[in-house]
XYZ file of C-alpha atoms in Angstrom:
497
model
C 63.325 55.343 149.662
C 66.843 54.228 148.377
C 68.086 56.434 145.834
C 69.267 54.672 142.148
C 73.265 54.180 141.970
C 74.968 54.548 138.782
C 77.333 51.552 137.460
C 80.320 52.760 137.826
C 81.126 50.537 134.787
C 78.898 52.512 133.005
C 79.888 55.892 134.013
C 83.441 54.819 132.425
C 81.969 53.460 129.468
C 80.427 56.922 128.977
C 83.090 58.646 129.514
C 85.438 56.614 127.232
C 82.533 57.610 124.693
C 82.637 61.254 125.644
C 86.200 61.641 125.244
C 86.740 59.701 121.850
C 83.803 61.860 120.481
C 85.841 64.998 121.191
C 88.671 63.210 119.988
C 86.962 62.962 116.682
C 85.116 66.256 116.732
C 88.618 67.967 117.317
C 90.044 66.576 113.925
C 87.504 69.327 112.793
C 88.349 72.796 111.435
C 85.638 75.116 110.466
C 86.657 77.865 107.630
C 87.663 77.872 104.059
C 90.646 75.569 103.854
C 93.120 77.969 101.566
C 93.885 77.272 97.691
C 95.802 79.713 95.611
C 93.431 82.237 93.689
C 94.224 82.878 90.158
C 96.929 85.607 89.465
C 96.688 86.779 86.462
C 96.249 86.584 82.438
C 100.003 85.311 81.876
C 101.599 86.243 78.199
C 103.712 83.839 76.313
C 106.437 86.070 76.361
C 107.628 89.829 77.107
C 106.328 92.152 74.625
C 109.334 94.474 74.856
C 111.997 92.228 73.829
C 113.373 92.505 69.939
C 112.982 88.777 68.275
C 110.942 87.275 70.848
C 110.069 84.031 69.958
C 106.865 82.715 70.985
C 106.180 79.571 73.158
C 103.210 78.114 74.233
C 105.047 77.869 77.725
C 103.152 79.847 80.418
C 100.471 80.858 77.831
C 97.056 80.854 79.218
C 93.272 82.000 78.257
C 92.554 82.242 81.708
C 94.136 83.436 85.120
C 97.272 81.397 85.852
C 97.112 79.941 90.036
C 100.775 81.432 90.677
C 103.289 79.018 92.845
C 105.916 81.716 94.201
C 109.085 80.593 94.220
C 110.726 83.240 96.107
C 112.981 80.934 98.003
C 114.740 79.953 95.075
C 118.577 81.411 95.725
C 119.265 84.678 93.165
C 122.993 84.437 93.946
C 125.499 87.347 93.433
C 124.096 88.881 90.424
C 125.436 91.903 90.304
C 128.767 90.177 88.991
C 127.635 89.775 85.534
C 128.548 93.398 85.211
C 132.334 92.243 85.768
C 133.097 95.428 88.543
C 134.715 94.142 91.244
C 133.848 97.763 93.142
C 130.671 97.408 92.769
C 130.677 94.003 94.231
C 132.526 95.235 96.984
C 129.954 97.854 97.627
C 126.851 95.008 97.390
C 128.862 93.004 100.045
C 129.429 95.814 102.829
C 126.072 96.526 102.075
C 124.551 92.887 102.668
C 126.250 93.164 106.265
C 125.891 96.960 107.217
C 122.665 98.231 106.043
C 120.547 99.407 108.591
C 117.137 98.695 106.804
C 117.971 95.374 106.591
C 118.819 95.044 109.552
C 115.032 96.343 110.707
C 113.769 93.601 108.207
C 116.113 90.720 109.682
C 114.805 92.071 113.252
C 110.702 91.997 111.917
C 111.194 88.664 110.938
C 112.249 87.496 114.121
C 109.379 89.006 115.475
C 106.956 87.108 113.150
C 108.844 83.531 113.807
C 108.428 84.550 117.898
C 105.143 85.561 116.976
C 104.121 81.901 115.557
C 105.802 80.072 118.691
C 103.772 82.401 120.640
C 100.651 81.150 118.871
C 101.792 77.260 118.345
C 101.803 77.113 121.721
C 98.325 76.870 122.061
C 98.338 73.359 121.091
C 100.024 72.308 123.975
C 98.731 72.105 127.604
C 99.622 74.808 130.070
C 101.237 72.997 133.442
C 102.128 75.664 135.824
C 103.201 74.881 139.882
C 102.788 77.686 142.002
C 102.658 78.200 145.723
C 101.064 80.559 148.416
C 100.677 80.979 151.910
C 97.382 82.726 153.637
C 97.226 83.202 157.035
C 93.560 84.311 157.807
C 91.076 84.635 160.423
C 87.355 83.519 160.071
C 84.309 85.875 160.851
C 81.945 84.177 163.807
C 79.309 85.036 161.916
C 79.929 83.320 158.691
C 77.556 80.699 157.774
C 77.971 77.534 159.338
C 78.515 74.822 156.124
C 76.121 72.004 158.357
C 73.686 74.496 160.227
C 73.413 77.390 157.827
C 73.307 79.700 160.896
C 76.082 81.599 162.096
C 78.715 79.406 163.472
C 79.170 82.266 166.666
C 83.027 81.760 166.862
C 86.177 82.895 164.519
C 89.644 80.786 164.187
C 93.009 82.537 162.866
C 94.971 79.706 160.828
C 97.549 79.275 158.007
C 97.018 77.824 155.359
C 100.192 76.660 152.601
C 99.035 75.821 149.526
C 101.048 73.893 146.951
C 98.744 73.406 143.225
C 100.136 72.289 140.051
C 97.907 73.186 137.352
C 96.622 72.237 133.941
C 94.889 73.272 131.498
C 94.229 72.399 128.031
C 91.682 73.836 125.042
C 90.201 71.144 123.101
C 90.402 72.545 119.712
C 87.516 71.150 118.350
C 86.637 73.862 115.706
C 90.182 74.147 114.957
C 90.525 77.689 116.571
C 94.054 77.319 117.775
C 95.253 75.840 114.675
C 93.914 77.958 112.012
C 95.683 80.406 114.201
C 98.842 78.897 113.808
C 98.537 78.661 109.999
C 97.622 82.249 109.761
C 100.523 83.352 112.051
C 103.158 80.925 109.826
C 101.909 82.527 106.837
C 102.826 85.905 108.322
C 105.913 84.546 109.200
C 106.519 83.087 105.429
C 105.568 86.928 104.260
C 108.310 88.503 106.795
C 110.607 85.841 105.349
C 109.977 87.325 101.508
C 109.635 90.827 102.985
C 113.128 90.541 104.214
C 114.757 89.172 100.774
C 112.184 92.035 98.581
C 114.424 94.952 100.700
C 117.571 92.969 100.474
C 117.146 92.742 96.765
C 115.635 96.549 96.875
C 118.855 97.216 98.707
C 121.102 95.594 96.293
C 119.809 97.175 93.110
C 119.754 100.694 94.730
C 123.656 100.086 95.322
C 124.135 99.241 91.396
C 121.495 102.114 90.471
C 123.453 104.551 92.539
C 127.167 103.314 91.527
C 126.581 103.184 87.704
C 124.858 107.006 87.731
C 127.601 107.755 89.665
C 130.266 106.286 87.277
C 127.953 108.140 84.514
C 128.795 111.324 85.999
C 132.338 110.659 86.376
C 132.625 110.363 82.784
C 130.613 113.458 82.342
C 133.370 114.893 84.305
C 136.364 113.717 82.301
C 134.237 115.172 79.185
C 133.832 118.454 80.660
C 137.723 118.187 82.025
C 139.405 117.226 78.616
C 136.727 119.924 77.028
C 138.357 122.616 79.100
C 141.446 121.365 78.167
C 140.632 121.900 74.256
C 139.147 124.922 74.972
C 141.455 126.399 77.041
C 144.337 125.977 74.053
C 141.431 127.038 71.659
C 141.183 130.522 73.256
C 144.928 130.916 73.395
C 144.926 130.603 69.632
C 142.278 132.499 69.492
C 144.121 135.535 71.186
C 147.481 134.527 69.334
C 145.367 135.362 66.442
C 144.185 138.136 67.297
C 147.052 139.825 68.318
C 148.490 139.265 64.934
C 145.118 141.022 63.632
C 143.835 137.408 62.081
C 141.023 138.092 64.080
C 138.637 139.795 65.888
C 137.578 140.644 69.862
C 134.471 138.802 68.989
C 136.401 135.926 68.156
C 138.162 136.031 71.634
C 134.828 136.095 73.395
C 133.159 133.580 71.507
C 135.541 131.350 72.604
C 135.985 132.615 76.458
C 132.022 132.268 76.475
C 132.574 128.289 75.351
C 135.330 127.830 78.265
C 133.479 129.713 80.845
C 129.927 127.789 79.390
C 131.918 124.520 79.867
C 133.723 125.499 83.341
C 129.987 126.454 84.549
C 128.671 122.795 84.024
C 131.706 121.244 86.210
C 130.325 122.277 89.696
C 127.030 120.696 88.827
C 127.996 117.724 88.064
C 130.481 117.678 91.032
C 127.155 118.251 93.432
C 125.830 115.558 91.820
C 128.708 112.720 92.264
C 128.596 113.948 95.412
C 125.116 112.984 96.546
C 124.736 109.825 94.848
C 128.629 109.137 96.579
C 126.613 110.302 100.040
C 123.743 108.148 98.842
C 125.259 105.105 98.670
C 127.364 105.480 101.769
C 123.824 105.326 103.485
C 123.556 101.918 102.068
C 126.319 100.490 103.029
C 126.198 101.672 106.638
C 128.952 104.140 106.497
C 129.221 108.039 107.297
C 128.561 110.266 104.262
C 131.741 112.031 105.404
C 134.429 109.596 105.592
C 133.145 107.674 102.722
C 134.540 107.892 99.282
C 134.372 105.743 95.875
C 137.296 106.521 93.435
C 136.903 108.647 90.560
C 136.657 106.668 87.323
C 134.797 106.652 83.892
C 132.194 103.464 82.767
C 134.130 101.209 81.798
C 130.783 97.948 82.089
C 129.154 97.575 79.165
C 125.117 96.432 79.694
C 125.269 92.635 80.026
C 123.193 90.604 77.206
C 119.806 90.013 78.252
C 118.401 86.827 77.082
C 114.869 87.789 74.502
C 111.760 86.182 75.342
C 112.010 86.053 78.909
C 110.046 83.522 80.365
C 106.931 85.266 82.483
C 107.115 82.184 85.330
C 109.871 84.325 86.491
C 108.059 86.837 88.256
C 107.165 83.809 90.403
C 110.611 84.293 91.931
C 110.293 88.128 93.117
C 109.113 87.538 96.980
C 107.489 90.759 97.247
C 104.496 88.626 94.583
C 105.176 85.577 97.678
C 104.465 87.998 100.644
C 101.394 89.172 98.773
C 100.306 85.650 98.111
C 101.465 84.289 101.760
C 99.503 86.993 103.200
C 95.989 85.516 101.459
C 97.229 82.547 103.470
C 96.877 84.145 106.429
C 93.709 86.138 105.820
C 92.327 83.182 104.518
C 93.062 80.988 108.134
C 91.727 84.314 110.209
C 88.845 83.588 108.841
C 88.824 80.176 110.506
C 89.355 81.693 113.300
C 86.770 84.037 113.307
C 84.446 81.463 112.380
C 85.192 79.071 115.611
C 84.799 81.945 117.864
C 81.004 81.386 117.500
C 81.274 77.424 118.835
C 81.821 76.615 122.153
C 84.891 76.534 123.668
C 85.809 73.483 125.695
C 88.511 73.659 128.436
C 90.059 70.382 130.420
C 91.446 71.375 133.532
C 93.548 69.462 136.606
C 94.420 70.095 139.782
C 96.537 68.542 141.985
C 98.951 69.489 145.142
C 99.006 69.886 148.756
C 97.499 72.090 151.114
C 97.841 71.971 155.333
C 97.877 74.216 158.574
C 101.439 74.323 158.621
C 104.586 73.677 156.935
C 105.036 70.502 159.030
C 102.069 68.281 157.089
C 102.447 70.178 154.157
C 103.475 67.276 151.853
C 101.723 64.701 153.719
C 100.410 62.158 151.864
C 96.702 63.109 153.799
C 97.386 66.571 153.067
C 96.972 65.974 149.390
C 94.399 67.247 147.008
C 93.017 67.205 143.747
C 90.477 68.166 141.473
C 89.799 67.792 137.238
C 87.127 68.212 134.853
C 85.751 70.075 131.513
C 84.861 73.617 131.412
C 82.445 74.631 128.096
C 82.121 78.367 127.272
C 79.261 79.237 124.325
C 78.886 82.718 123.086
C 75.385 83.698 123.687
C 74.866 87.546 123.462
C 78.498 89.443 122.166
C 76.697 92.587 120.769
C 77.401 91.775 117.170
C 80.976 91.284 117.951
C 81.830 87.964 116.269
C 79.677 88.646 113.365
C 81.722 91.925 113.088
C 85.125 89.926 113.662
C 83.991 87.457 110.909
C 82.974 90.157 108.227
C 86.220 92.037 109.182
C 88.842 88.845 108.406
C 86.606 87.860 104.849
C 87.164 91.843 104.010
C 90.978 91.138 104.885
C 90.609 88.519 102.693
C 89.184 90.109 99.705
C 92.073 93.165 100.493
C 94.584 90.639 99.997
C 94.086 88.812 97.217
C 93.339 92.681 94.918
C 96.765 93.310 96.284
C 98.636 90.140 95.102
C 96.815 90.160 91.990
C 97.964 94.153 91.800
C 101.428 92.892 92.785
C 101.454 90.554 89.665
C 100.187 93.511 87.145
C 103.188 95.917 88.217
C 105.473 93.302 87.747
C 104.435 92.814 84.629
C 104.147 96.050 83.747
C 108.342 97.214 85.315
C 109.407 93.989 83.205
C 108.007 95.332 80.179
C 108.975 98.777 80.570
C 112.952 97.363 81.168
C 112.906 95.123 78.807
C 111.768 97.674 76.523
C 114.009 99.965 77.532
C 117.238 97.490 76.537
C 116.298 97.673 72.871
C 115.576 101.234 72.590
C 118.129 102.701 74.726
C 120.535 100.306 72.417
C 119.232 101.882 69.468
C 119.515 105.442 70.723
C 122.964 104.583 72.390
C 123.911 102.996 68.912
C 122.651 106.392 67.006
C 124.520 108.877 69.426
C 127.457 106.888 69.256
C 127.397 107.832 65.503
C 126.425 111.195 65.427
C 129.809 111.515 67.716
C 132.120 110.663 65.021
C 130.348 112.745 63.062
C 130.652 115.674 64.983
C 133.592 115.482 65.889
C 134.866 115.137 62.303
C 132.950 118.346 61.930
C 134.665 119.924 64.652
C 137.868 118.650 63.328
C 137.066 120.613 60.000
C 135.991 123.558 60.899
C 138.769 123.908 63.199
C 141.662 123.577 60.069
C 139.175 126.171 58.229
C 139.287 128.138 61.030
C 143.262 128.817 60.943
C 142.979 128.750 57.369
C 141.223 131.875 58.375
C 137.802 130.842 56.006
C 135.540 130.917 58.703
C 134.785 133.018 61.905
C 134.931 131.404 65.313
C 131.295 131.125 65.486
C 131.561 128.049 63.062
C 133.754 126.556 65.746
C 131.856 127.767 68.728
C 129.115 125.806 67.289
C 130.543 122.624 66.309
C 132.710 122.611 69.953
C 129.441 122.951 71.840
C 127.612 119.941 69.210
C 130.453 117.654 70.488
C 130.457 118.409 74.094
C 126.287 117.890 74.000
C 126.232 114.720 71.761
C 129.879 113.208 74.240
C 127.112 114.141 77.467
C 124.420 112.504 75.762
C 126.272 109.816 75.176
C 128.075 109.185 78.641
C 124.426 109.707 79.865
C 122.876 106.690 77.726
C 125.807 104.453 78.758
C 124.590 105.023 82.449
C 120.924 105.033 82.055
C 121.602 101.272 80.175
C 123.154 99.657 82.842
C 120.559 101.341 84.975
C 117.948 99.963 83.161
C 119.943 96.471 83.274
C 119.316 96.575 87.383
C 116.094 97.534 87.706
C 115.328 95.022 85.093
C 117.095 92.277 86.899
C 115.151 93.761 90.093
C 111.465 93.163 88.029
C 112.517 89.813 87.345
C 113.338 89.339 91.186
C 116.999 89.140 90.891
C 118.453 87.929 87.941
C 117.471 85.428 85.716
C 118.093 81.795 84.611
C 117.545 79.885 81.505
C 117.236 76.822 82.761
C 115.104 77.381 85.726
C 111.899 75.341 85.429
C 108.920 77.332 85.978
């Protein structure tokens, strides 16, 4: 009885079937293809700004789908405080800092990372080569008889394979991969330019408390001063009998109460001087920024900041890059319950000896599919799958928690421009004022119509209201960086949205 041959024509045909039905079938990618989830309720306009204007630009009843716009260049803008120190300082800090440096280093690990996993879309073609010599056991079964063959042989055998493989990625396994791993890489990316702009406001934070405190200095300096000639008087006076010994040591206690404050605010300087030399990469002890008082005033903040702008702070783009890539796990958790299907090759040379090794007769070869299907994991992939959609869910609270502390660090700042105006404004006055008061109460004083308590009192109003002061000057400029930092580096009227 003959046994049935198959057409060979229709063995191809098949198999021209077979393939372009994988062809097709690996177009496929199972998994929630990723759209942008809603942010948040977006206002018309900052709350905290004095004569905002209302627009209906950016207003929405809803949540507003966010398009982060991190890459968008912030420029140098510390300069619109007009210090050229300070924009020394932000330079050797761009190029020294260490914790950038980290940053630059994790994102090269993230873009390596993504090769790594890109890579999968390609076919693996490795050559390798071996040599065996062995000897065969004389009872070994016998491939014709099945009994033992009753003799050994000792033989080489070179081997010379060049190998492929290749995963068909019909469920889209190796490419939801890749999107999830350039997400992460997109996320390092804003991760680096959040610390860099971290960075850079820290250096202007620092430097203007600093220059705060040098002009606390020079008030506590040119107080001494006064003081200093105020107790001479004093003691010229009283050794004429104008006055009194309590008049002497009311006004020794005002120098030494003044002279007391100076190493304070010394220790200060000095740590925020040490503080900043950390950020520019530089030893704390050979490190030193020149002794001078304010003299930037706050720059002019524009009202009714547009809210699209906290589009452009990337650490709101590594939260929402970082849904990406939860979102494409998912995918891949998903196609680890389908089968996997493998195409591999063979092809080489293998002989006795070196001699006929790359003989044409001593070639070989061998290709074909492999299929691998999950059937008993122990509640693995289920596990895997429930693990990347909790990921998920993790990811999008914290970009939408991302977005509400933005909002809520623009509002404080830009609240904190008008009031610390106002206050600044109202101390500013009540300086005049006191010193005129000190001014009178001093010509009373050698008039001899008043004790030195009188001018105790108004010398001690002036020095408090000149530290208040100094102090506001600071804490505005302060409040000008960290509002240019919640805005994610500067701002621009005409950006579009």
């Amino acid at each position: 009885m003959t046994r049935p041959t198959c057409c060979p024509l229709a063995v191809n045909f098949c198999l021209a079937i077979s393939l372009a039905l994988l062809v097709f079938v690996a177009g496929c990618k199972v998994g929630p293809d990723y759209k942008r989830p809603e942010a948040t309720t977006i206002p018309p306009a900052y709350t905290g700004a004095t004569n905002v204007v209302a627009t209906d630009a950016g207003a929405t009843n809803g949540w507003k789908v966010a398009e982060p716009q991190a890459q968008i260049s912030k420029g140098n803008w510390w300069e619109i405080f007009g210090d050229t120190e300070l924009n020394e300082l932000e330079i050797q800090a761009s190029a020294a800092n260490q914790q950038l440096k980290v940053a630059v280093a994790r994102l090269a690990e993230a873009r390596a990372q993504m090769d790594v996993t890109r890579a999968g879309l390609f076919p693996n073609v490795s050559l390798s080569g071996s040599f065996v010599r062995q000897r065969d056991s004389a009872n070994a079964p016998s491939t014709i008889t099945g009994n033992a063959r009753g003799r050994s042989a000792t033989f080489d055998d070179f081997y010379v394979p060049l190998s492929l493989g290749y995963e068909l990625d019909v469920w889209g396994r190796v490419r939801r991969g890749v999107e999830s791993a350039r997400a992460q890489a997109q996320a390092s990316a804003d991760d680096l330019e959040t610390i860099k702009l971290m960075i850079q406001a820290e250096v202007a934070v620092d430097y203007f408390t600093l220059r705060a405190l040098d002009a606390q200095r020079e008030v506590l300096n040119s107080s001494i001063q006064v003081f200093t000639k105020s107790l001479q008087l004093t003691r010229n006076l009283r050794a004429g009998g104008a006055v009194s010994d309590l008049d002497v040591a009311q006004s020794l206690t005002v120098l030494k109460t003044t002279e007391a404050q100076l190493p304070a605010v010394t220790l200060q300087r000095a740590q925020f001087e040490h503080a900043i030399a950390l950020l520019v990469g530089q030893p704390a002890s050979t490190f030193h920024v020149s002794e001078h008082a304010l003299s930037a005033a706050p720059p002019l903040i524009p009202p009714g900041l547009p809210s699209a702008l906290l589009e452009r702070r990337p650490d709101i783009s590594a939260a929402e890059r970082r849904m990406a890539s939860a979102n494409a796990s998912i995918g891949v958790a998903k196609a680890a319950f389908f089968p996997t299907v493998q195409l591999n090759g063979l092809a080489g040379f293998e002989s006795l000896n070196t001699g006929t090794l790359f003989n044409w007769s001593s070639r070989l070869w061998a290709v074909g599919p492999s299929i691998t299907l999950p059937i008993f994991e122990g509640g693995k992939l289920r596990a895997g799958l429930r693990f990347a959609k909790a990921t998920y869910d993790e990811m999008v609270a914290s970009y939408r928690q991302s977005v509400l502390t933005a909002f809520s660090e623009v509002e404080d700042n830009v609240a904190a421009q008008t009031l610390l105006a106002n206050q600044y404004a109202a101390e500013s006055d009540a300086l005049v004022a006191a010193r005129k008061q000190l001014e009178i109460v001093n010509n009373q004083y050698r008039d001899g119509l008043i004790t030195y308590l009188e001018v105790a009192t108004a010398e001690s109003t002036v020095l408090n209201v000149e530290f208040s002061t100094t102090q506001l000057r600071g804490q505005q400029l302060v409040a000008a960086v960290t509002l240019v930092k919640a805005l994610g580096g500067g701002w621009q009227e005409t950006m579009k949205p």
